[in-house]
PDB file of C-alpha atoms in Angstrom:
ATOM      1  CA  MET A   1      91.525  94.144 102.646  1.00 73.00           C
ATOM      2  CA  ALA A   2      89.539  93.950  99.470  1.00 78.00           C
ATOM      3  CA  GLU A   3      90.423  90.878  97.453  1.00 90.00           C
ATOM      4  CA  ILE A   4      90.999  91.223  93.743  1.00 96.00           C
ATOM      5  CA  THR A   5      91.390  88.612  91.042  1.00 97.00           C
ATOM      6  CA  ASP A   6      94.564  88.076  89.059  1.00 97.00           C
ATOM      7  CA  SER A   7      92.813  89.363  85.934  1.00 98.00           C
ATOM      8  CA  GLN A   8      91.805  92.558  87.780  1.00 98.00           C
ATOM      9  CA  LEU A   9      95.380  93.000  88.979  1.00 98.00           C
ATOM     10  CA  GLN A  10      96.775  92.509  85.485  1.00 98.00           C
ATOM     11  CA  ALA A  11      94.205  94.985  84.129  1.00 98.00           C
ATOM     12  CA  ILE A  12      95.211  97.765  86.536  1.00 98.00           C
ATOM     13  CA  ILE A  13      98.915  97.060  85.977  1.00 98.00           C
ATOM     14  CA  THR A  14      98.431  97.346  82.217  1.00 98.00           C
ATOM     15  CA  ALA A  15      96.330 100.507  82.584  1.00 98.00           C
ATOM     16  CA  ALA A  16      98.981 102.099  84.830  1.00 98.00           C
ATOM     17  CA  ILE A  17     101.764 101.298  82.352  1.00 97.00           C
ATOM     18  CA  VAL A  18      99.754 102.653  79.408  1.00 98.00           C
ATOM     19  CA  SER A  19      98.913 105.816  81.371  1.00 98.00           C
ATOM     20  CA  LYS A  20     102.575 106.330  82.237  1.00 97.00           C
ATOM     21  CA  ASP A  21     103.260 106.752  78.519  1.00 97.00           C
ATOM     22  CA  ARG A  22     100.812 109.692  78.478  1.00 98.00           C
ATOM     23  CA  ALA A  23     102.521 111.598  81.314  1.00 98.00           C
ATOM     24  CA  TYR A  24     103.146 115.292  80.803  1.00 98.00           C
ATOM     25  CA  CYS A  25     106.403 115.832  82.661  1.00 97.00           C
ATOM     26  CA  PRO A  26     108.628 118.297  80.758  1.00 98.00           C
ATOM     27  CA  TYR A  27     110.328 119.482  83.972  1.00 97.00           C
ATOM     28  CA  SER A  28     111.087 116.364  86.013  1.00 96.00           C
ATOM     29  CA  HIS A  29     111.060 113.851  83.142  1.00 97.00           C
ATOM     30  CA  PHE A  30     109.665 111.444  85.778  1.00 96.00           C
ATOM     31  CA  ARG A  31     106.777 109.595  84.154  1.00 97.00           C
ATOM     32  CA  VAL A  32     104.152 108.014  86.398  1.00 97.00           C
ATOM     33  CA  GLY A  33     100.969 106.148  85.575  1.00 98.00           C
ATOM     34  CA  ALA A  34      98.297 104.914  87.952  1.00 98.00           C
ATOM     35  CA  ALA A  35      95.093 102.924  87.687  1.00 98.00           C
ATOM     36  CA  ILE A  36      92.467 102.491  90.377  1.00 98.00           C
ATOM     37  CA  LEU A  37      90.056  99.575  90.686  1.00 98.00           C
ATOM     38  CA  CYS A  38      86.643 100.618  91.978  1.00 98.00           C
ATOM     39  CA  GLU A  39      84.427  98.422  94.116  1.00 96.00           C
ATOM     40  CA  ASP A  40      82.258  97.447  91.134  1.00 97.00           C
ATOM     41  CA  GLY A  41      85.269  96.512  88.968  1.00 97.00           C
ATOM     42  CA  SER A  42      85.490  99.766  87.014  1.00 98.00           C
ATOM     43  CA  ILE A  43      89.013 101.013  86.322  1.00 98.00           C
ATOM     44  CA  TYR A  44      90.142 104.624  86.015  1.00 98.00           C
ATOM     45  CA  SER A  45      93.679 105.590  85.089  1.00 98.00           C
ATOM     46  CA  GLY A  46      95.765 108.728  85.251  1.00 98.00           C
ATOM     47  CA  CYS A  47      99.214 110.114  84.581  1.00 98.00           C
ATOM     48  CA  ASN A  48     101.200 112.867  86.212  1.00 98.00           C
ATOM     49  CA  VAL A  49     100.635 116.338  84.761  1.00 98.00           C
ATOM     50  CA  GLU A  50     103.284 118.939  85.523  1.00 98.00           C
ATOM     51  CA  ASN A  51     103.057 122.705  85.351  1.00 97.00           C
ATOM     52  CA  ALA A  52     105.694 125.440  85.109  1.00 97.00           C
ATOM     53  CA  SER A  53     104.334 126.586  88.467  1.00 96.00           C
ATOM     54  CA  HIS A  54     105.434 123.355  90.140  1.00 91.00           C
ATOM     55  CA  GLY A  55     102.950 123.550  92.989  1.00 92.00           C
ATOM     56  CA  LEU A  56     100.135 123.129  90.483  1.00 95.00           C
ATOM     57  CA  SER A  57     101.428 119.795  89.198  1.00 96.00           C
ATOM     58  CA  VAL A  58      99.246 116.758  89.904  1.00 97.00           C
ATOM     59  CA  CYS A  59     100.419 113.210  90.539  1.00 97.00           C
ATOM     60  CA  ALA A  60      99.126 110.253  88.522  1.00 98.00           C
ATOM     61  CA  GLU A  61      97.527 108.668  91.587  1.00 98.00           C
ATOM     62  CA  ARG A  62      95.398 111.714  92.296  1.00 98.00           C
ATOM     63  CA  VAL A  63      94.418 112.083  88.636  1.00 98.00           C
ATOM     64  CA  ALA A  64      93.104 108.491  88.672  1.00 98.00           C
ATOM     65  CA  ILE A  65      91.183 109.152  91.894  1.00 98.00           C
ATOM     66  CA  PHE A  66      89.803 112.452  90.525  1.00 98.00           C
ATOM     67  CA  LYS A  67      88.494 110.633  87.463  1.00 98.00           C
ATOM     68  CA  ALA A  68      86.858 107.874  89.527  1.00 98.00           C
ATOM     69  CA  VAL A  69      85.309 110.304  92.003  1.00 98.00           C
ATOM     70  CA  SER A  70      84.030 112.527  89.192  1.00 98.00           C
ATOM     71  CA  GLU A  71      82.169 109.475  87.877  1.00 98.00           C
ATOM     72  CA  GLY A  72      80.567 108.828  91.275  1.00 98.00           C
ATOM     73  CA  TYR A  73      82.928 106.270  92.840  1.00 98.00           C
ATOM     74  CA  ARG A  74      84.051 106.477  96.454  1.00 97.00           C
ATOM     75  CA  LYS A  75      85.006 102.856  97.320  1.00 97.00           C
ATOM     76  CA  PHE A  76      88.179 101.340  95.951  1.00 98.00           C
ATOM     77  CA  LYS A  77      89.764  97.900  95.975  1.00 98.00           C
ATOM     78  CA  ALA A  78      93.276  98.583  94.680  1.00 98.00           C
ATOM     79  CA  MET A  79      95.564 100.897  92.769  1.00 98.00           C
ATOM     80  CA  ALA A  80      98.578 100.091  90.606  1.00 98.00           C
ATOM     81  CA  VAL A  81     101.342 102.671  90.136  1.00 98.00           C
ATOM     82  CA  ALA A  82     104.097 102.431  87.532  1.00 97.00           C
ATOM     83  CA  CYS A  83     107.089 104.673  86.873  1.00 96.00           C
ATOM     84  CA  ASP A  84     110.419 104.422  85.062  1.00 93.00           C
ATOM     85  CA  THR A  85     112.665 103.638  88.031  1.00 90.00           C
ATOM     86  CA  MET A  86     114.255 100.196  88.233  1.00 86.00           C
ATOM     87  CA  GLY A  87     113.213  99.636  91.832  1.00 84.00           C
ATOM     88  CA  GLU A  88     110.075 100.248  93.849  1.00 87.00           C
ATOM     89  CA  GLN A  89     108.900 103.840  94.042  1.00 87.00           C
ATOM     90  CA  ALA A  90     106.095 104.504  96.509  1.00 87.00           C
ATOM     91  CA  SER A  91     103.617 107.366  96.236  1.00 93.00           C
ATOM     92  CA  CYS A  92     104.330 110.822  97.672  1.00 92.00           C
ATOM     93  CA  GLY A  93     102.910 111.993 100.980  1.00 91.00           C
ATOM     94  CA  ALA A  94     100.151 114.062  99.384  1.00 94.00           C
ATOM     95  CA  CYS A  95      98.911 111.017  97.472  1.00 96.00           C
ATOM     96  CA  ARG A  96      99.059 108.866 100.592  1.00 95.00           C
ATOM     97  CA  GLN A  97      96.866 111.395 102.386  1.00 94.00           C
ATOM     98  CA  PHE A  98      94.501 111.319  99.428  1.00 94.00           C
ATOM     99  CA  PHE A  99      94.332 107.505  99.613  1.00 96.00           C
ATOM    100  CA  VAL A 100      93.182 107.474 103.245  1.00 95.00           C
ATOM    101  CA  GLU A 101      90.443 109.970 102.434  1.00 95.00           C
ATOM    102  CA  PHE A 102      88.753 107.036 100.710  1.00 96.00           C
ATOM    103  CA  GLY A 103      89.499 104.394 103.334  1.00 94.00           C
ATOM    104  CA  THR A 104      92.379 102.270 104.491  1.00 94.00           C
ATOM    105  CA  ASP A 105      91.032  98.855 103.543  1.00 95.00           C
ATOM    106  CA  TRP A 106      92.483  98.695 100.047  1.00 97.00           C
ATOM    107  CA  ASP A 107      95.928  98.041  98.582  1.00 97.00           C
ATOM    108  CA  LEU A 108      98.558  99.789  96.499  1.00 97.00           C
ATOM    109  CA  TYR A 109     100.518  97.722  93.984  1.00 97.00           C
ATOM    110  CA  ILE A 110     103.916  99.254  93.203  1.00 97.00           C
ATOM    111  CA  VAL A 111     104.779  97.990  89.724  1.00 97.00           C
ATOM    112  CA  ARG A 112     108.369  97.308  88.685  1.00 94.00           C
ATOM    113  CA  GLN A 113     109.686  97.501  85.101  1.00 91.00           C
ATOM    114  CA  ASN A 114     109.307  93.734  84.605  1.00 92.00           C
ATOM    115  CA  ARG A 115     105.607  93.877  85.629  1.00 93.00           C
ATOM    116  CA  THR A 116     106.287  92.277  89.005  1.00 94.00           C
ATOM    117  CA  TRP A 117     104.863  94.190  91.932  1.00 96.00           C
ATOM    118  CA  LYS A 118     104.907  94.824  95.638  1.00 96.00           C
ATOM    119  CA  LYS A 119     101.567  94.940  97.440  1.00 96.00           C
ATOM    120  CA  VAL A 120     101.290  97.489 100.253  1.00 96.00           C
ATOM    121  CA  PRO A 121      98.130  98.072 102.310  1.00 96.00           C
ATOM    122  CA  VAL A 122      97.104 101.746 102.218  1.00 96.00           C
ATOM    123  CA  LEU A 123      97.040 101.775 106.022  1.00 94.00           C
ATOM    124  CA  ASP A 124     100.754 100.869 106.067  1.00 94.00           C
ATOM    125  CA  LEU A 125     101.573 103.816 103.797  1.00 93.00           C
ATOM    126  CA  LEU A 126     100.297 106.398 106.260  1.00 88.00           C
ATOM    127  CA  PRO A 127     100.056 105.135 109.838  1.00 87.00           C
ATOM    128  CA  MET A 128      98.494 107.501 112.356  1.00 83.00           C
ATOM    129  CA  HIS A 129      96.804 109.296 109.459  1.00 83.00           C
ATOM    130  CA  PHE A 130      94.369 112.177 109.547  1.00 85.00           C
ATOM    131  CA  GLY A 131      91.180 111.128 107.796  1.00 85.00           C
ATOM    132  CA  PRO A 132      87.458 111.820 107.691  1.00 86.00           C
ATOM    133  CA  SER A 133      86.899 110.097 111.053  1.00 85.00           C
ATOM    134  CA  SER A 134      89.426 112.493 112.651  1.00 87.00           C
ATOM    135  CA  LEU A 135      86.927 115.311 112.133  1.00 86.00           C
ATOM    136  CA  GLN A 136      84.322 113.401 114.144  1.00 86.00           C
ATOM    137  CA  GLU A 137      86.476 112.991 117.267  1.00 86.00           C
ATOM    138  CA  GLU A 138      85.497 114.741 120.470  1.00 86.00           C
ATOM    139  CA  ARG A 139      87.133 118.136 120.786  1.00 84.00           C
ATOM    140  CA  VAL A 140      88.062 120.503 123.541  1.00 89.00           C
ATOM    141  CA  LYS A 141      85.257 122.972 124.257  1.00 87.00           C
ATOM    142  CA  LEU A 142      86.338 126.519 123.514  1.00 89.00           C
ATOM    143  CA  GLU A 143      84.929 129.316 125.619  1.00 81.00           C
TER     144      GLU A 143
END
């Protein structure tokens, strides 16, 4: 796993909490903020953005990844995710699949209300995942 410093961890936690306050969630009222730490130390944050056509809503985690990727980043060290629940709320399945698209050797920090956190390796979030390497596996020859 990619190691991060305490100051980097505190920076992504703060960015996730700040982003949570920007969430657009008039339907669920479930605010989420996320911040991703890129390999070079850059940080990109995002919040959830809902839509009346619910299927078009986008989670905070994916918004943060979209922003990082749109700036040319593909390698990540960690992500912090914050929401308003009192306990630990892990990312949805779609976000987990998105995480493994960019590798499994980085960590998710689930941030509680008191700024404490639980560290979870991305690989543990989606075991037996389908990722880019799955498309390179040998296949049955069709005739």
